[in-house]
């Protein structure tokens, strides 16, 4: 076989049919003028995922770490790759057939660009309120960005230069890597091209809460790791989140205390109006992402509601750090 033009690294754990659809979408990539190598890094699946991947012609790697995280699978994948370019995919995504040719063109035209990524959207936003709302979280404006997500095309040379993803992070490993890549003088480009659709498959409040907890832990850990570097990340977001969550929790206490003090429910009505104002304002600011009023209002509610578990995730990071403990994987699926 000729040397591959691109190595596609898929990571997964018990993804089942979603993995089959992911691997089938790779086979449907528009021609790129060279062979494509497919590598599947499995994190101790119990559903036959390794055998399924092998049946699609993928090279299968099995990683069974004591402390599972996405970074370990991604590192195993790119280190086993043969091509100069590596496309990372999560096993619960499907690749758009036109993304890779468009991304390769962007890399060829802009040698300073080290990473190219496109649009990720939810596959079934209509199935649950959580899918519907979190679909809008994937939407970013095209252009030069500070970081990318888990699906992205990267030059293998920058992965070698940075030693890849940090395996001691349980989340936020892609943005953290991007800052180290930017420190080398490279840029990250978000192109206006569909890249993947994603099956969040979220139907429970507990999953929504845990996902936000994990985000809070990632904000705190990554911001602390990068705070004294030339490319700090999320420090201001951490502070804003702490203030935001504190205000949201203090408001009902203040309204209740005032209502008791004056013997009137007016402060509680004012509280409801204040919350409604915040939701509508956030929905209005996000109108460029969506044209459906109900979805925007739900997204406005999500924008504030998630601040509480994110703040708790930050607190969890600091609690574990003070006790010299490491947080295990926070799974929401």
Coordinates of N, CA and C in Angstrom, one line a residue, residues 68 103 105 132 163 179 183 191 196 204 206 210 215 264 272 278 285 292 315 328:
X68 N -9.0 6.6 32.5 CA -9.4 6.9 31.1 C -9.6 8.3 30.8
X103 N -10.6 20.9 3.8 CA -9.6 21.2 4.9 C -8.2 21.0 4.3
X105 N -7.3 21.6 1.2 CA -7.1 22.8 0.4 C -6.7 24.0 1.3
X132 N -31.5 19.6 21.5 CA -31.9 20.8 20.8 C -31.1 22.0 21.2
X163 N 4.4 16.9 21.5 CA 4.2 15.6 22.2 C 2.7 15.3 22.4
X179 N -3.1 25.8 22.6 CA -2.3 26.9 23.1 C -0.9 26.6 22.9
X183 N 1.8 28.7 20.5 CA 3.0 29.2 21.1 C 4.2 28.9 20.1
X191 N -13.1 26.7 9.3 CA -13.6 27.0 8.0 C -15.1 26.8 7.9
X196 N -18.8 17.5 10.8 CA -19.3 16.3 11.4 C -20.7 16.6 12.0
X204 N -31.4 12.8 29.7 CA -31.6 12.8 31.2 C -30.9 14.1 31.8
X206 N -29.5 14.3 34.7 CA -28.2 13.9 35.3 C -27.1 14.0 34.3
X210 N -23.9 16.5 34.6 CA -22.5 16.0 34.6 C -21.7 16.6 33.5
X215 N -17.2 20.4 32.2 CA -16.7 21.6 31.6 C -16.1 22.5 32.7
X264 N -44.6 40.9 51.6 CA -45.3 41.0 50.3 C -44.5 40.1 49.3
X272 N -38.7 36.7 39.4 CA -39.0 36.0 38.1 C -38.8 36.9 36.9
X278 N -32.9 38.1 31.9 CA -31.6 37.5 31.6 C -31.8 36.4 30.5
X285 N -29.0 37.7 22.0 CA -27.6 37.8 21.7 C -27.2 36.6 20.8
X292 N -35.2 30.0 15.4 CA -36.4 29.5 16.0 C -36.6 30.1 17.4
X315 N -15.2 24.2 41.6 CA -15.0 24.0 43.0 C -14.5 22.5 43.3
X328 N -11.3 11.6 38.7 CA -11.5 10.6 37.7 C -12.3 11.1 36.5

